[in-house]
Short mmCIF file of C-alpha atoms and ligand atoms in Angstrom, two decimals:
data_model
loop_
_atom_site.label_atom_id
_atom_site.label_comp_id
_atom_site.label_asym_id
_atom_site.label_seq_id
_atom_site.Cartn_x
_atom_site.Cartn_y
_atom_site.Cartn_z
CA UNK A 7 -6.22 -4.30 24.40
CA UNK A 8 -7.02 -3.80 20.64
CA UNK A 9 -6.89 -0.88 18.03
CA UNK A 10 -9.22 -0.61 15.54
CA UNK A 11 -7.96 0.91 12.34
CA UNK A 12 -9.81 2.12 9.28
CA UNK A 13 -8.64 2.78 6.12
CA UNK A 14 -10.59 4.54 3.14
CA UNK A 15 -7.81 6.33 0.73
CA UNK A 16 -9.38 5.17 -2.32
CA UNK A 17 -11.05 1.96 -3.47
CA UNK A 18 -10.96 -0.16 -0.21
CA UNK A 19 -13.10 0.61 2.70
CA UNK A 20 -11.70 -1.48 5.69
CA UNK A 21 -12.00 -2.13 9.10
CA UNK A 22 -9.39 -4.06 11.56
CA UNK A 23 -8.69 -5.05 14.90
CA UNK A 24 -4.87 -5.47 15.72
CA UNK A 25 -3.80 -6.44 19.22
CA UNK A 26 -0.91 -5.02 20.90
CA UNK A 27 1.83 -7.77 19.80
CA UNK A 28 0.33 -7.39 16.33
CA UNK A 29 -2.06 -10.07 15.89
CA UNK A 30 -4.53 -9.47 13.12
CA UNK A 31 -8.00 -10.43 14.99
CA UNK A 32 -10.17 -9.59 11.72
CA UNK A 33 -10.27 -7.59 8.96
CA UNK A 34 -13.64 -6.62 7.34
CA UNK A 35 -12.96 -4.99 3.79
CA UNK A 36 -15.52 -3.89 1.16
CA UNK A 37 -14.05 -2.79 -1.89
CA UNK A 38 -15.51 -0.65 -4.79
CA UNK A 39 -15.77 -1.07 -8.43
CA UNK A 40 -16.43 1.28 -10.68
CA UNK A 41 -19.15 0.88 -13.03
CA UNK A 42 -16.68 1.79 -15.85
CA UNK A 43 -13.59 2.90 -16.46
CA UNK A 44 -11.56 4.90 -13.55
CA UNK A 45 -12.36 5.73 -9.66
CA UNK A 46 -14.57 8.51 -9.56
CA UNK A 47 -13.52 10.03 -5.79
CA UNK A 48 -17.16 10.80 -4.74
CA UNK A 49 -18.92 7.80 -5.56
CA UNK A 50 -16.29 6.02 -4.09
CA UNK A 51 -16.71 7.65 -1.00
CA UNK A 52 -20.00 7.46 -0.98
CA UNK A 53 -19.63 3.55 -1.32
CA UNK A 54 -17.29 4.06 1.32
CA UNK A 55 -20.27 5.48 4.29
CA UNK A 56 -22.40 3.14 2.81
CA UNK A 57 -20.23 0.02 3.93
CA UNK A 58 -18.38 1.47 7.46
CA UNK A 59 -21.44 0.38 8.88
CA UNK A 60 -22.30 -2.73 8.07
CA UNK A 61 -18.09 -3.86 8.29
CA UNK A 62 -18.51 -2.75 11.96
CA UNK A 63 -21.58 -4.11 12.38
CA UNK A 64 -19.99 -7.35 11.17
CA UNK A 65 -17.23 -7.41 13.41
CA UNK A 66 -18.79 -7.16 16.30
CA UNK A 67 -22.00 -10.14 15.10
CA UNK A 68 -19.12 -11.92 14.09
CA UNK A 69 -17.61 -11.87 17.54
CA UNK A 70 -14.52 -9.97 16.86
CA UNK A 71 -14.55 -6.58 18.31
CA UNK A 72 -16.17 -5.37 21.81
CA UNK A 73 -15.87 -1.47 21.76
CA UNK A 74 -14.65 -2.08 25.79
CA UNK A 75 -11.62 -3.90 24.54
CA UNK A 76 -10.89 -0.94 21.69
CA UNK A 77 -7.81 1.26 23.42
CA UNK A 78 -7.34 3.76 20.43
CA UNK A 79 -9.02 4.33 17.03
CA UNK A 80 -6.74 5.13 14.21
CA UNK A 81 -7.43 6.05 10.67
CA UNK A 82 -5.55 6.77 7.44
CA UNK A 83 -4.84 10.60 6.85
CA UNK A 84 -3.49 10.04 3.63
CA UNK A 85 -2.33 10.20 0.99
CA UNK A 86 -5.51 9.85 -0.97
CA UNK A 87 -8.52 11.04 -2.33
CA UNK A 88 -9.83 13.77 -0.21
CA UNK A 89 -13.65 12.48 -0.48
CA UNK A 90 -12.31 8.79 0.39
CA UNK A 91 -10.28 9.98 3.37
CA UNK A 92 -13.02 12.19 4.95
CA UNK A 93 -15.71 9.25 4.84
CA UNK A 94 -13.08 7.16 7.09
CA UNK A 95 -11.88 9.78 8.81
CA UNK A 96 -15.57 10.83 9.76
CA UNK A 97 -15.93 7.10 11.45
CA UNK A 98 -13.21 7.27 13.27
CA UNK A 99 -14.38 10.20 14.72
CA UNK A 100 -17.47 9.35 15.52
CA UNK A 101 -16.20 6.37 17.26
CA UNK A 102 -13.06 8.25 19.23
CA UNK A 103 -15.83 10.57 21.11
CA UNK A 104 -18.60 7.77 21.28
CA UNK A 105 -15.99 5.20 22.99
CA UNK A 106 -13.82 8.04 24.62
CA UNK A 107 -10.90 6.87 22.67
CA UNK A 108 -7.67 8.69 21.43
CA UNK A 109 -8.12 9.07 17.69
CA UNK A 110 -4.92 8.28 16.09
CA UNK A 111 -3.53 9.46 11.90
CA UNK A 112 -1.63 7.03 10.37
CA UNK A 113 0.17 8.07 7.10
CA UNK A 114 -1.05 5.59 4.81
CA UNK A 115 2.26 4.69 2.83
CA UNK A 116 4.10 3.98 5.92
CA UNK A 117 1.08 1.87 7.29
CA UNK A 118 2.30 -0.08 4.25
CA UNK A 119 5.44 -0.78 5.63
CA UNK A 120 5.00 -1.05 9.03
CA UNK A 121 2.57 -4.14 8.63
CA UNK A 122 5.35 -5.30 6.08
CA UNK A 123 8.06 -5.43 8.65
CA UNK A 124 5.49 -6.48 11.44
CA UNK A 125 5.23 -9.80 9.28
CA UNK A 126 8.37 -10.44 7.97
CA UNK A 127 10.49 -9.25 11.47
CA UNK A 128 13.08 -7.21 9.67
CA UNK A 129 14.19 -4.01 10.89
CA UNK A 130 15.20 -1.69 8.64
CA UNK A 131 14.04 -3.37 5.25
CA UNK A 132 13.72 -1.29 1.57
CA UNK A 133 10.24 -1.21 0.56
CA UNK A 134 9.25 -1.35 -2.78
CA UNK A 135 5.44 -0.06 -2.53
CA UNK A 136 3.71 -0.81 -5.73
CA UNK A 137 0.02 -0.18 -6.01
CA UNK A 138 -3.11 1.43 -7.78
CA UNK A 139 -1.97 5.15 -6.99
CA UNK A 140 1.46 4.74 -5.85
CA UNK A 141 4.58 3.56 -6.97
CA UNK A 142 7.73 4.14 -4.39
CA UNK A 143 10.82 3.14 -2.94
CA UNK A 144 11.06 4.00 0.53
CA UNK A 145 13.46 3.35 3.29
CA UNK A 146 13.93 4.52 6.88
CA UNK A 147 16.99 7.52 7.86
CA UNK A 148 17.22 9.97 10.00
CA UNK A 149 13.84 9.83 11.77
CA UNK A 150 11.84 9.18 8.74
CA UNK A 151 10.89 7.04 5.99
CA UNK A 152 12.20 8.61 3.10
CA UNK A 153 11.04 8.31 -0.62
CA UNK A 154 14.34 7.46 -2.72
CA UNK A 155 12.41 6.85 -6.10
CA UNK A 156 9.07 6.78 -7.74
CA UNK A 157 7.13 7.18 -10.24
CA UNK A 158 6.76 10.45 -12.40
CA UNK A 159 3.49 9.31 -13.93
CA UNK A 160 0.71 6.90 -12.77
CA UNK A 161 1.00 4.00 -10.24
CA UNK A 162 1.99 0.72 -11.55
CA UNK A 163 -1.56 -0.50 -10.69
CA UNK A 164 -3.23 2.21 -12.26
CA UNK A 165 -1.28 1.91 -15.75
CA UNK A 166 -2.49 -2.25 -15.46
CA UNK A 167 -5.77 -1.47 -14.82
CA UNK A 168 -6.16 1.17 -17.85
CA UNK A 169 -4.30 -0.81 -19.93
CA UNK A 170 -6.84 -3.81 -18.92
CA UNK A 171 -9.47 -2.11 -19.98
CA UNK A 172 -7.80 -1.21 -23.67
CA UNK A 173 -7.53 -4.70 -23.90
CA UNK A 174 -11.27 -5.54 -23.25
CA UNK A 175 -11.02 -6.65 -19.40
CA UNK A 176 -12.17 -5.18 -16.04
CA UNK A 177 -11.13 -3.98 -13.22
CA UNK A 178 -8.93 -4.76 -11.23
CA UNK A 179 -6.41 -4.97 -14.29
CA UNK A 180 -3.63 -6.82 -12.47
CA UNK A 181 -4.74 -10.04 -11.92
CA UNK A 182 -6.15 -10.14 -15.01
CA UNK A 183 -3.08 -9.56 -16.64
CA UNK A 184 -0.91 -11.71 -14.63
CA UNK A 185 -3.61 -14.57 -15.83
CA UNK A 186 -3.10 -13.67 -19.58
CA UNK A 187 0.73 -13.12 -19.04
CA UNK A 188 0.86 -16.46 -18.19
CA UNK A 189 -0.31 -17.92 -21.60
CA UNK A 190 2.16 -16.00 -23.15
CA UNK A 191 5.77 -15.27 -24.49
CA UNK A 192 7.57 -12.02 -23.59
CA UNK A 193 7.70 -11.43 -27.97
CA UNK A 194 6.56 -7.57 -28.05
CA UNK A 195 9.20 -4.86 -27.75
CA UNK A 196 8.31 -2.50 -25.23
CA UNK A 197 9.36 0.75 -24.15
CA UNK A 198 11.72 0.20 -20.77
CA UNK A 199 11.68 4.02 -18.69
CA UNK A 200 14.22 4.44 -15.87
CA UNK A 201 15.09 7.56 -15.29
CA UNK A 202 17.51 7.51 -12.25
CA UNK A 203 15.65 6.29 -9.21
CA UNK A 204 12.33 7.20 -10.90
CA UNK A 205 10.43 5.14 -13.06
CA UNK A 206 7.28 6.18 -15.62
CA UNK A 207 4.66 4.33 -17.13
CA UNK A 208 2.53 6.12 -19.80
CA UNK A 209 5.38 5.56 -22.50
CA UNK A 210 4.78 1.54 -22.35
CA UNK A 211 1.25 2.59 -21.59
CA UNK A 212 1.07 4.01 -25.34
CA UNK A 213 3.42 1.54 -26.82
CA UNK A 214 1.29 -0.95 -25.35
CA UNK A 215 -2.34 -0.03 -26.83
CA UNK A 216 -0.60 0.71 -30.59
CA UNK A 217 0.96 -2.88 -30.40
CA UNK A 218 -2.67 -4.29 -29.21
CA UNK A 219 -4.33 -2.51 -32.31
CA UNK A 220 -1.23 -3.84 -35.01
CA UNK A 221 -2.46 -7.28 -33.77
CA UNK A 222 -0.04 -8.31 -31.01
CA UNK A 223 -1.72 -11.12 -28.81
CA UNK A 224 -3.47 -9.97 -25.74
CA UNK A 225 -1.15 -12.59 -23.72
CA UNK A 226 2.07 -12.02 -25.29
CA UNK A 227 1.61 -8.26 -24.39
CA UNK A 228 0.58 -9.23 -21.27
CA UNK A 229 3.96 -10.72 -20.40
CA UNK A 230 5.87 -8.19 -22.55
CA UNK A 231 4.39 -5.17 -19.94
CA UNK A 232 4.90 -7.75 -16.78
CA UNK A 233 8.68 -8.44 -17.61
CA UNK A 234 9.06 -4.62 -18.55
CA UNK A 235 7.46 -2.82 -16.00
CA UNK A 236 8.51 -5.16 -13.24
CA UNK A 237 12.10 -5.20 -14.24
CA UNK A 238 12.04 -1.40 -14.26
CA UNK A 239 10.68 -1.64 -10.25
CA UNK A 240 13.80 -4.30 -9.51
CA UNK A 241 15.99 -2.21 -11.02
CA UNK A 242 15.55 0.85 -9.07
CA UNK A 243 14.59 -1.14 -5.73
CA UNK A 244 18.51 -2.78 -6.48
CA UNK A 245 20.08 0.88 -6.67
CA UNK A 246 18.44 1.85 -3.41
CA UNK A 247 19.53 -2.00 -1.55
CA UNK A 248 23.16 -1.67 -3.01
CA UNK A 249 23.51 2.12 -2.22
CA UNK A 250 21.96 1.65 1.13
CA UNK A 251 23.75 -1.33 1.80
CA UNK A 252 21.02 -2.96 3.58
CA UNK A 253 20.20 -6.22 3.49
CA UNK A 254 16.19 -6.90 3.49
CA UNK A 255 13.37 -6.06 1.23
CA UNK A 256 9.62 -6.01 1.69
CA UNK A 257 6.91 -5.30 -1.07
CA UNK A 258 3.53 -3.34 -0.30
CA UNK A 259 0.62 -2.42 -2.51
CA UNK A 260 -1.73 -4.38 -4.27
CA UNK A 261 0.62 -5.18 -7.26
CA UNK A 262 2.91 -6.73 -4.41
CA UNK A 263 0.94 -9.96 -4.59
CA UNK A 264 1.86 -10.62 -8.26
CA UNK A 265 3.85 -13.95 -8.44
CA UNK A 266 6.26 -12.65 -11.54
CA UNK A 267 7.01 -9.50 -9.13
CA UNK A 268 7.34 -11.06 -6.13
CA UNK A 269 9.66 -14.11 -8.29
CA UNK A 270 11.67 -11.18 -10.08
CA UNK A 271 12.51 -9.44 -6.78
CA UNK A 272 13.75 -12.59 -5.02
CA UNK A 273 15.94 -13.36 -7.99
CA UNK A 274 17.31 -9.88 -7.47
CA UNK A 275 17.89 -10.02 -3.87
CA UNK A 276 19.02 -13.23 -2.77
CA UNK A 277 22.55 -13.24 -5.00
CA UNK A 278 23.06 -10.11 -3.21
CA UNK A 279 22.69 -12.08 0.33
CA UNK A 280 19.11 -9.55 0.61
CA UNK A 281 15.75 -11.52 2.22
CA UNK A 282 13.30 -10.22 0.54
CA UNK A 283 9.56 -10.77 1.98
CA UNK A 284 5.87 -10.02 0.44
CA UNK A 285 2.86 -10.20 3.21
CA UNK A 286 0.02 -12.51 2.25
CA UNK A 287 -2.14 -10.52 -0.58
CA UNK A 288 -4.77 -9.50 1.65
CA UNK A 289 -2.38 -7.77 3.92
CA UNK A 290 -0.81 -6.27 0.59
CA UNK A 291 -3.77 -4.76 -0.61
CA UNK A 292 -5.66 -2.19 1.14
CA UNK A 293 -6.71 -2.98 4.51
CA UNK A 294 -7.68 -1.32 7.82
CA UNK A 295 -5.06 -3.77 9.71
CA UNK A 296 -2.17 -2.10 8.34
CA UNK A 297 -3.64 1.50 9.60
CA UNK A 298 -4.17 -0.16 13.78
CA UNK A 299 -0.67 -1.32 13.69
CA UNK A 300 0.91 1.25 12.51
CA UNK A 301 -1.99 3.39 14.76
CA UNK A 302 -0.38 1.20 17.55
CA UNK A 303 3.05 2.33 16.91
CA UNK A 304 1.94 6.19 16.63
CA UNK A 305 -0.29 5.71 19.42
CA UNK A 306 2.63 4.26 21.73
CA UNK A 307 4.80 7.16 21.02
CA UNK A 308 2.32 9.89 21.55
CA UNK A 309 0.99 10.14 18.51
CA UNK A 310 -2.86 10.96 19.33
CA UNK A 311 -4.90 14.10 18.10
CA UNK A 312 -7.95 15.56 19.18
CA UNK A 313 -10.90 15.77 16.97
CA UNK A 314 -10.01 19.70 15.55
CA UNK A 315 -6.75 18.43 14.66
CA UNK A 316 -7.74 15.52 12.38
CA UNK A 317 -8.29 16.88 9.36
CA UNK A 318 -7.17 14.22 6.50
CA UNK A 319 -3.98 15.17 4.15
CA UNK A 320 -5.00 13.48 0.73
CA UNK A 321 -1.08 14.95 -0.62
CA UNK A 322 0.37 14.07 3.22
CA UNK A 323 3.99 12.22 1.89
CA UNK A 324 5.95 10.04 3.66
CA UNK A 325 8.86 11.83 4.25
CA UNK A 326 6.20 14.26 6.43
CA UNK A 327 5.59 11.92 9.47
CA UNK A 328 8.29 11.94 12.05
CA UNK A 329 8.39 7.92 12.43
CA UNK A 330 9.08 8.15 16.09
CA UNK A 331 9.28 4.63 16.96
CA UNK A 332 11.63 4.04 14.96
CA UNK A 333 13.80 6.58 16.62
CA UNK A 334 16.61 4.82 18.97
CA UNK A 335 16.69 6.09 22.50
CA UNK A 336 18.40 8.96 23.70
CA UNK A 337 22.09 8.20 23.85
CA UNK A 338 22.12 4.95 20.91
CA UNK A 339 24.74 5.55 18.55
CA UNK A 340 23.51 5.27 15.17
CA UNK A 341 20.32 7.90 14.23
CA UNK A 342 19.52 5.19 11.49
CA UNK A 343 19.78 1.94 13.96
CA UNK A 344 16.45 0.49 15.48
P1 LIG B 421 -3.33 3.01 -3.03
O1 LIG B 421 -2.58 3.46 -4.21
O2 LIG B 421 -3.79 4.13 -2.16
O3 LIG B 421 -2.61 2.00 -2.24
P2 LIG B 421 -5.22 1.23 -4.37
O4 LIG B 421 -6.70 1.22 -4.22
O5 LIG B 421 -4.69 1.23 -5.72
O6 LIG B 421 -4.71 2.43 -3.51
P3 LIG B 421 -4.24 -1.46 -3.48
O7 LIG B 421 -5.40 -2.16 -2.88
O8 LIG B 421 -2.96 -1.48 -2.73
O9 LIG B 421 -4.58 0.02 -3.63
O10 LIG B 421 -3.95 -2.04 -4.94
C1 LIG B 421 -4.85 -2.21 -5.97
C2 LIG B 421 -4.04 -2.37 -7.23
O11 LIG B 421 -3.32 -3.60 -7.20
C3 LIG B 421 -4.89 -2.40 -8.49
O12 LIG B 421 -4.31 -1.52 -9.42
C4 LIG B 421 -4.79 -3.86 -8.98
O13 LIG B 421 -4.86 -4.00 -10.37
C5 LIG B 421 -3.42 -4.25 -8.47
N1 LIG B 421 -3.28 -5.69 -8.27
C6 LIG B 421 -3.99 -6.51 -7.44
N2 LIG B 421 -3.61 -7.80 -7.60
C7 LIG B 421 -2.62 -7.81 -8.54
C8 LIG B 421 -1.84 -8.83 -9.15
N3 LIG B 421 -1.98 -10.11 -8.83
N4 LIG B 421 -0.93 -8.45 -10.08
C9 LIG B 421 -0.78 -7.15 -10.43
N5 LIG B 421 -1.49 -6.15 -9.89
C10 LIG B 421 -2.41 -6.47 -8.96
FE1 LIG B 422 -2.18 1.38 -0.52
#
């Protein structure tokens, strides 16, 4: 018994077979780059119907998936860019009534941390979920994940990928900055925005491109924004943990496989007797193995839609899905308890 999940909310089109104790089997991902500058939603999409069916057709040359072995098809309903979501959303479809299979919505955000805690085996971890378009801090109560802080701007991802770009790289801006941070010194002075549990980005985004132009080095302000921005996530990811008084943390989101993130939160969390856990970058990134599993979990607790019912939410939030597996049987004590 396998799922296959797609996901498609805005660069990454991906494919995935998960098995019912949460193996990964495969993941097939094709991910799109735009010529220049930013996404643009409907050639990404495009890009996005272009490649569903060659990843399928790889997983199954490549021995991986046998449609008799597929028990439910789940895809990512959002959030995302409408364009994106309906190209993945049209697969799944298609394969639901082809395979006469239940066709299952995950909520993209919470796929995030589902695969998160899958990995790690926490229970009821804080998840700091940093990517391209979205910057949160979510945590489970009351029957649903909700969002306790995020960012009032752009994504962390998004503001290292423009500000990439003003410094004469490509995309993906993340990894390219992480490289340059690491030849340099945290010397520039940089704008640090917290404003409660929220954090925003254009601010150092600005301060950022006039220091570049008044002839700060490219590496130096490289590991000036890392140390800023990243401090800025622990700081608000500490608030929720100590406020919350739980005691494990998970990151999610592409700019959850930077090392000086994933070093900074660690240093946060274990003083404060927190584990803290990051999946393996290609699980942190975009991928369709995120959106069976959590498809799994939806699936399991009746979760299924028919086809008229499917419609994708590009604005869907997190705090909308009722998280039902998470919900302790009738009778359990504690609404917030596993
Ligand atoms: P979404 O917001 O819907 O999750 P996305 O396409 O931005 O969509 P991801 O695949 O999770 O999603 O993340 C891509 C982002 O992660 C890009 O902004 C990229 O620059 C950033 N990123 C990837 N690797 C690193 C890294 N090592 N350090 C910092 N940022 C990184
Ligand atoms: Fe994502």
């Amino acid at each position: 018994m396998v799922i296959l999940g797609i996901e498609s909310t805005a660069h990454t089109a991906s494919m995935a077979i998960v098995d019912a104790e949460g193996n990964v089997r495969a993941i097939a991902s094709d991910v799109y780059k735009p010529p220049s500058g930013g996404i643009h939603p409907r050639e990404a999409a495009n890009h996005h119907a272009e490649a569903f069916p060659e990843l399928l057709a790889r997983l199954v040359s490549e021995g991986h998936l046998h449609p008799e072995e597929v028990e439910a098809v789940a895809f990512s309903r959002g959030p995302g860019l409408g364009p994106c979501l309906r190209s993945g959303a049209t697969v799944a479809r298609m394969l639901s009534l082809r395979w006469n299979r239940p066709l299952i919505p995950v909520n993209h955000c919470v796929a995030h941390i589902e695969i998160a805690r899958l990995l790690s085996g926490m229970t009821d971890p804080v998840l700091l979920y940093a990517s391209g378009g979205n910057t949160q801090i979510i945590a489970y109560a009351h029957g649903r994940y909700r969002v306790l802080g995020e960012t009032l701007d752009m994504g962390v991802g998004n503001f290292l990928d423009k500000l990439a770009i003003a410094l004469g790289g490509t995309f993906p801006g993340g990894p390219l900055i992480e490289q340059w941070a690491r030849q340099g010194e945290p010397t520039v002075e940089l704008p640090y925005s917290v404003h409660g549990m929220d954090v925003s980005f254009s601010g150092l985004y600005t301060a950022a491109k006039v220091a570049f132009r008044n002839g700060a080095r490219r590496e130096d302000l490289a590991r000036s924004v890392e140390e800023t921005a990243y401090s800025m996530l622990c700081e608000t990811l500490e608030r929720a943990v100590a406020h919350l008084g739980r005691h494990e943390v998970v990151l999610g989101g592409g700019v959850a496989a930077n090392q000086r993130l994933r070093g900074m939160v660690e240093r946060m969390a274990t003083p404060r007797g927190v584990r803290s856990f990051a999946p393996p970058p290609k699980l942190c990134v975009d991928n369709g193995a995120m959106i069976a599993w959590t498809g799994y979990l939806v699936w399991r607790t009746g979760g299924a839609v028919p086809v008229e019912e499917s419609l994708v939410d590009p604005r869907q939030r997190t705090d909308q899905v009722d998280a039902r597996w998470r919900t302790p049987p009738p009778g359990a004590r504690s609404p917030d308890v596993r």
